[in-house]
XYZ file of C-alpha atoms in Angstrom:
426
model
C -13.597 38.511 13.511
C -11.456 36.940 10.790
C -7.830 35.831 10.974
C -6.593 39.211 9.790
C -8.448 40.968 12.627
C -7.524 38.472 15.325
C -4.551 39.783 17.327
C -3.643 36.201 18.304
C -3.818 34.004 15.181
C -4.443 30.334 15.969
C -5.826 31.163 19.424
C -9.263 29.694 20.104
C -11.774 32.335 21.095
C -15.220 31.597 22.601
C -17.874 30.900 20.018
C -15.440 30.290 17.140
C -14.784 26.524 17.490
C -16.540 23.412 18.802
C -15.638 21.701 22.043
C -13.434 19.114 20.319
C -11.054 21.848 19.153
C -10.694 23.139 22.704
C -9.886 19.621 23.880
C -7.345 19.134 21.089
C -5.766 22.481 21.879
C -5.495 21.536 25.556
C -3.965 18.163 24.654
C -1.387 19.824 22.441
C -0.438 22.227 25.200
C -0.072 19.393 27.722
C 2.030 17.326 25.279
C 4.243 20.306 24.557
C 4.764 20.914 28.282
C 5.471 17.224 28.862
C 7.982 17.220 25.997
C 9.803 20.260 27.387
C 9.733 19.264 31.101
C 9.158 15.498 31.401
C 10.548 15.213 34.948
C 8.537 18.187 36.152
C 5.408 16.640 34.694
C 6.117 13.293 36.380
C 6.656 15.022 39.712
C 3.383 16.926 39.345
C 1.362 13.806 38.489
C 2.973 11.756 41.261
C 2.497 14.556 43.800
C -1.187 14.764 42.931
C -1.774 11.064 43.599
C 0.340 11.119 46.769
C -1.849 13.918 48.100
C -5.002 11.960 47.196
C -3.687 8.833 48.911
C -2.684 10.746 52.053
C -6.062 12.479 52.179
C -7.790 9.119 51.916
C -5.749 7.982 54.925
C -6.089 11.168 57.004
C -9.843 11.534 56.490
C -10.484 7.877 57.152
C -12.010 7.268 53.775
C -10.350 3.858 53.570
C -12.571 2.666 56.472
C -15.699 2.940 54.293
C -14.596 -0.063 52.206
C -12.245 -1.810 54.630
C -13.069 -5.235 56.037
C -10.978 -4.480 59.111
C -11.365 -0.891 60.288
C -8.954 -1.606 63.134
C -5.977 -2.084 60.791
C -2.862 -0.262 62.027
C -2.920 3.294 60.700
C 0.869 3.519 60.160
C 0.575 0.424 57.965
C -2.275 2.025 56.024
C -0.188 5.170 55.482
C 2.802 3.083 54.400
C 0.729 1.137 51.888
C -0.806 4.344 50.517
C 2.647 5.797 49.941
C 3.897 2.533 48.378
C 1.050 2.698 45.854
C 1.527 6.386 44.993
C 5.214 7.317 45.265
C 6.506 4.731 42.696
C 4.373 6.450 40.050
C 7.318 8.826 39.622
C 9.016 6.076 37.557
C 5.870 4.792 35.808
C 7.016 5.853 32.313
C 10.654 4.787 32.528
C 10.148 1.522 34.462
C 6.440 0.609 34.331
C 6.988 -3.132 34.794
C 9.309 -2.578 37.781
C 6.764 -0.242 39.364
C 4.020 -2.833 38.959
C 6.228 -5.559 40.413
C 6.994 -3.313 43.406
C 3.273 -2.736 44.021
C 2.315 -6.420 43.852
C 3.436 -7.475 47.389
C 1.899 -4.276 48.772
C -1.376 -5.202 47.070
C -1.253 -8.664 48.591
C -0.584 -7.163 52.032
C -3.454 -4.719 51.495
C -5.920 -7.541 50.846
C -4.749 -9.854 53.668
C -4.794 -7.102 56.300
C -8.349 -6.158 55.339
C -7.489 -2.457 55.077
C -8.237 -2.345 51.331
C -6.900 1.178 50.771
C -8.273 2.953 47.720
C -4.739 3.748 46.498
C -4.463 0.146 45.308
C -6.229 1.178 42.111
C -3.179 3.270 41.239
C -1.725 0.031 39.897
C -3.845 0.652 36.814
C -1.644 3.637 35.869
C 1.575 1.639 35.173
C -0.610 -1.037 33.558
C -1.943 1.619 31.184
C 1.628 2.626 30.318
C 2.551 -1.014 29.639
C -0.472 -1.499 27.355
C 0.336 1.759 25.560
C 4.030 1.138 24.870
C 5.177 -2.445 25.476
C 4.536 -5.698 23.594
C 1.397 -7.766 24.073
C 3.215 -10.534 25.978
C 4.426 -8.057 28.575
C 0.889 -6.706 28.909
C -0.563 -10.191 29.497
C 2.020 -10.980 32.163
C 1.456 -7.643 33.878
C -2.324 -8.111 33.952
C -1.874 -11.603 35.411
C 0.485 -10.191 38.034
C -2.168 -7.676 39.085
C -4.815 -10.393 39.416
C -2.693 -12.660 41.628
C -3.170 -10.743 44.926
C -6.915 -10.435 44.391
C -7.161 -14.116 43.418
C -5.182 -15.132 46.501
C -7.490 -13.032 48.633
C -10.584 -14.575 47.037
C -9.274 -18.063 47.764
C -8.229 -17.373 51.350
C -10.947 -14.934 52.338
C -14.675 -15.399 51.830
C -17.137 -12.568 51.481
C -15.896 -9.393 49.803
C -12.652 -10.765 48.372
C -14.390 -12.306 45.347
C -16.132 -9.020 44.639
C -12.742 -7.314 44.816
C -11.393 -9.756 42.235
C -14.287 -8.929 39.911
C -13.637 -5.189 40.339
C -9.945 -5.779 39.588
C -10.838 -7.645 36.411
C -13.225 -4.934 35.285
C -10.651 -2.248 36.015
C -7.919 -4.114 34.150
C -10.187 -4.719 31.107
C -11.245 -1.073 30.951
C -7.691 0.285 31.239
C -6.282 -2.190 28.704
C -9.002 -1.436 26.136
C -8.522 2.288 26.626
C -4.751 2.016 26.197
C -5.136 -0.166 23.088
C -7.561 2.352 21.564
C -5.153 5.227 22.243
C -2.205 3.192 20.943
C -4.051 2.250 17.758
C -5.037 5.837 17.143
C -1.496 7.048 17.754
C 0.041 4.443 15.425
C -2.538 5.281 12.769
C -1.713 8.973 13.034
C 2.021 8.261 12.873
C 1.455 6.085 9.800
C -0.450 8.923 8.112
C 2.295 11.402 8.968
C 4.979 9.029 7.676
C 2.987 8.452 4.504
C 2.650 12.214 4.004
C 6.403 12.641 4.477
C 7.107 9.785 2.068
C 4.792 11.279 -0.550
C 6.495 14.631 -0.070
C 9.896 13.046 -0.572
C 8.649 11.201 -3.655
C 7.197 14.444 -5.006
C 10.554 16.173 -4.524
C 12.335 13.275 -6.216
C 9.901 13.365 -9.141
C 10.460 17.100 -9.440
C 14.220 16.561 -9.467
C 13.916 13.820 -12.104
C 11.662 16.021 -14.219
C 14.119 18.903 -13.913
C 17.011 16.609 -14.875
C 15.062 15.284 -17.872
C 14.246 18.830 -18.952
C 17.879 19.877 -18.620
C 18.894 16.866 -20.715
C 16.307 17.725 -23.360
C 17.442 21.350 -23.537
C 21.100 20.301 -23.659
C 20.303 17.890 -26.495
C 18.444 20.583 -28.454
C 21.252 23.105 -27.943
C 23.828 20.512 -28.993
C 21.930 19.759 -32.188
C 21.292 23.414 -33.031
C 24.695 24.853 -32.164
C 26.730 21.895 -33.379
C 25.055 21.720 -36.758
C 25.075 25.441 -37.447
C 28.676 25.848 -36.329
C 29.689 23.005 -38.619
C 27.884 24.663 -41.529
C 29.511 28.015 -40.699
C 32.919 26.357 -40.518
C 32.417 24.748 -43.912
C 31.282 28.028 -45.434
C 34.203 29.905 -43.910
C 36.721 27.389 -45.223
C 35.160 27.512 -48.686
C 35.024 31.324 -48.639
C 38.654 31.586 -47.628
C 39.644 29.245 -50.468
C 37.512 31.123 -52.999
C 38.610 34.604 -51.864
C 41.737 34.463 -54.019
C 40.297 33.096 -57.260
C 36.588 33.948 -57.067
C 35.743 36.960 -54.863
C 32.072 36.729 -55.858
C 31.913 33.179 -54.525
C 33.586 34.330 -51.308
C 30.938 37.049 -50.909
C 28.191 34.457 -51.289
C 29.854 32.355 -48.619
C 29.976 35.307 -46.232
C 26.322 36.036 -46.893
C 25.449 32.403 -46.200
C 27.469 32.550 -42.974
C 25.446 35.562 -41.834
C 22.148 33.853 -42.687
C 23.135 30.646 -40.898
C 24.334 32.578 -37.866
C 21.063 34.475 -37.587
C 19.082 31.246 -37.910
C 21.203 29.589 -35.214
C 20.760 32.592 -32.927
C 16.983 32.585 -33.453
C 16.715 28.865 -32.709
C 18.920 29.234 -29.647
C 16.749 32.050 -28.319
C 13.655 29.935 -28.905
C 15.095 27.033 -26.917
C 16.277 29.251 -24.067
C 12.998 31.150 -24.089
C 11.211 28.292 -22.339
C 13.424 28.897 -19.292
C 12.245 32.462 -18.816
C 9.559 33.544 -16.371
C 6.716 33.673 -16.930
C 6.682 30.742 -19.332
C 3.854 32.025 -21.614
C 6.042 35.004 -22.564
C 8.536 32.744 -24.360
C 8.737 33.269 -28.118
C 7.696 29.847 -29.379
C 7.735 28.556 -32.944
C 6.874 25.219 -34.615
C 9.554 22.580 -34.264
C 11.254 21.273 -37.430
C 9.517 18.398 -39.214
C 10.088 16.125 -42.220
C 8.927 18.951 -44.472
C 11.988 20.956 -43.380
C 14.517 18.344 -44.515
C 14.925 20.037 -47.910
C 15.909 23.326 -46.242
C 18.312 21.447 -43.966
C 19.988 19.700 -46.896
C 20.209 22.985 -48.814
C 22.135 24.535 -45.933
C 24.470 21.556 -45.804
C 25.100 21.821 -49.563
C 25.983 25.501 -49.143
C 28.539 24.435 -46.539
C 30.267 22.333 -49.193
C 28.892 18.836 -48.594
C 27.065 17.302 -51.592
C 24.047 15.462 -50.186
C 21.133 13.704 -51.889
C 17.693 12.834 -50.468
C 15.885 9.666 -51.579
C 12.376 8.684 -50.455
C 11.249 5.073 -50.878
C 7.725 3.853 -50.273
C 4.608 5.883 -49.645
C 4.087 7.997 -46.535
C 1.128 6.923 -44.381
C -2.203 8.718 -44.910
C -2.038 10.047 -41.350
C 1.188 12.033 -40.811
C 3.498 10.972 -38.020
C 3.368 12.890 -34.758
C 5.338 16.162 -34.490
C 7.617 14.616 -31.889
C 8.530 11.683 -34.136
C 9.166 13.999 -37.082
C 11.384 16.185 -34.895
C 13.368 13.095 -33.851
C 13.947 12.158 -37.506
C 14.957 15.718 -38.361
C 17.432 15.954 -35.479
C 18.981 12.558 -36.247
C 19.540 13.529 -39.894
C 20.881 16.904 -38.774
C 23.335 15.363 -36.320
C 24.457 12.723 -38.831
C 25.231 15.352 -41.450
C 26.946 17.490 -38.816
C 29.246 14.564 -38.009
C 29.945 14.164 -41.724
C 30.890 17.842 -42.003
C 33.197 17.517 -38.996
C 34.920 14.227 -39.665
C 34.438 12.963 -43.231
C 36.800 15.381 -44.981
C 36.497 17.826 -47.868
C 35.895 15.181 -50.573
C 33.024 13.421 -48.832
C 29.522 13.051 -50.215
C 26.381 12.060 -48.316
C 23.011 10.486 -48.999
C 19.846 10.456 -46.892
C 17.320 7.703 -47.590
C 13.821 7.647 -46.082
C 12.101 4.276 -46.423
C 8.426 3.927 -45.498
C 7.085 0.472 -44.629
C 3.568 -0.505 -43.528
C 4.629 -0.454 -39.894
C 7.551 1.913 -39.625
C 10.060 4.369 -41.005
C 13.745 3.771 -41.652
C 16.198 6.624 -42.119
C 19.704 5.958 -43.452
C 22.363 8.655 -43.560
C 25.474 7.495 -45.394
C 28.666 9.315 -46.312
C 31.567 8.250 -48.512
C 34.228 9.026 -45.938
C 36.028 11.598 -48.098
C 39.033 9.506 -49.093
C 42.458 9.461 -47.446
C 42.171 12.972 -45.978
C 39.228 12.119 -43.729
C 39.674 11.807 -39.982
C 40.053 8.206 -38.900
C 37.911 7.860 -35.765
C 34.634 6.272 -34.803
C 32.899 9.643 -34.202
C 31.784 8.480 -30.769
C 34.261 10.221 -28.541
C 37.536 8.357 -29.061
C 39.296 11.373 -30.541
C 40.272 14.276 -28.261
C 37.755 17.095 -28.371
C 34.807 14.862 -29.281
C 32.368 14.398 -26.377
C 30.261 11.618 -27.839
C 27.029 13.449 -26.959
C 25.821 13.411 -30.568
C 25.394 9.659 -30.998
C 24.082 9.178 -27.456
C 21.594 11.993 -28.045
C 20.391 10.323 -31.253
C 19.890 7.045 -29.403
C 17.900 8.853 -26.708
C 15.638 10.382 -29.340
C 15.090 6.980 -30.930
C 14.270 5.307 -27.616
C 11.606 7.921 -26.860
C 9.533 6.460 -29.724
C 10.377 2.761 -29.328
C 12.961 3.030 -32.053
C 16.540 1.887 -32.507
C 19.638 3.556 -33.874
C 22.746 1.901 -35.275
C 25.855 3.817 -36.236
C 29.186 2.584 -37.492
C 31.834 2.466 -40.186
C 31.034 0.789 -43.493
C 33.295 -2.034 -44.795
C 33.995 -0.136 -48.036
C 34.734 3.096 -46.172
C 32.549 5.872 -44.980
C 29.979 5.988 -42.198
C 26.345 5.051 -41.876
C 23.692 5.968 -39.323
C 20.464 3.958 -39.481
C 17.339 4.940 -37.546
C 14.278 2.658 -37.292
C 11.037 4.041 -35.844
C 7.539 2.540 -35.647
C 4.915 4.790 -37.160
C 2.706 4.424 -34.077
C 3.732 7.163 -31.651
C 3.644 5.097 -28.459
C 5.756 5.853 -25.419
C 8.107 3.045 -24.326
């Protein structure tokens, strides 16, 4: 019978599990009952040992090991109850219970009755070894040995054998309690480690989700910001040309439509990775250095004269797609800032410089003269969030690069990106 056919899932049926599983199942049931009804469990355990002690007294079993079979029976009954009844508090006050039993143990040895219930002292000792510090355990074991040692000194014959039996009993109980305690602490450590790993996994998932949200936000900022700036430039130019040159205005409107469709396609591609299932997303190659000419052509259509200069020789092995995308987005964002803030008379230049160990990208604009906006393009002016420059710095840091941006002494603005050609994570 499998789990689907079993009317009681998780219930152990004969022939389906080894003996250890039955024992573990029984232990779990007892622990669950003890957790729900601790006082009821203590009363049941104490009642069991009280009955055993009283039966030992009533049947005369204590006389089989007693040195003095003529010991007063009421005293024997009293000692049996003194060894068994305090077990009710063995878990809450184990040391106090053991201290209470010590004078009774001494009386038991000196009277010669030697009731069997004296071995119940091992139960609070077990609790002490299981829960309390080692110093308390050593003192408790010494306290148990004192009555037997006093009897061995004052009484010859069987008292020394009783001391040996006490020592053996104490050693066995202590070793058993230490083994159980070690196993319990080991299990608790494993459970805590599992919980800690689970928390760390959740934290890593949250960090990964936050990083992905940041990446998507950066891509959307670059795509939407640039294309909207181009559309704004085209719209302004078309409105100006509508009066004097209707044909030029029609070209501007056509360029606006083309740019809008490109922006919409790129936006859908970025948002497509968020859909479920992920393989259904419409993916396309990310922009690279080969797409810079198309980018600059779109910027020129928006009304910003821009020139591209390449210095040095590209490496024989092309840079990684991620590094090329970073360069593309930095140039795109720099030109977007120029369109927004440099004014209608501004011009721009993009310079790519290859060195044996790295790549430097400079994007410079002339500032557009007196009509340009006078701000640092980093968020000081109302309506500017400052995400563009911070996003460019994040892209540079992903590839061990640096980015500097600031106003030029002669006017205008420059953004300089330095990247090592080796695509190594920081």
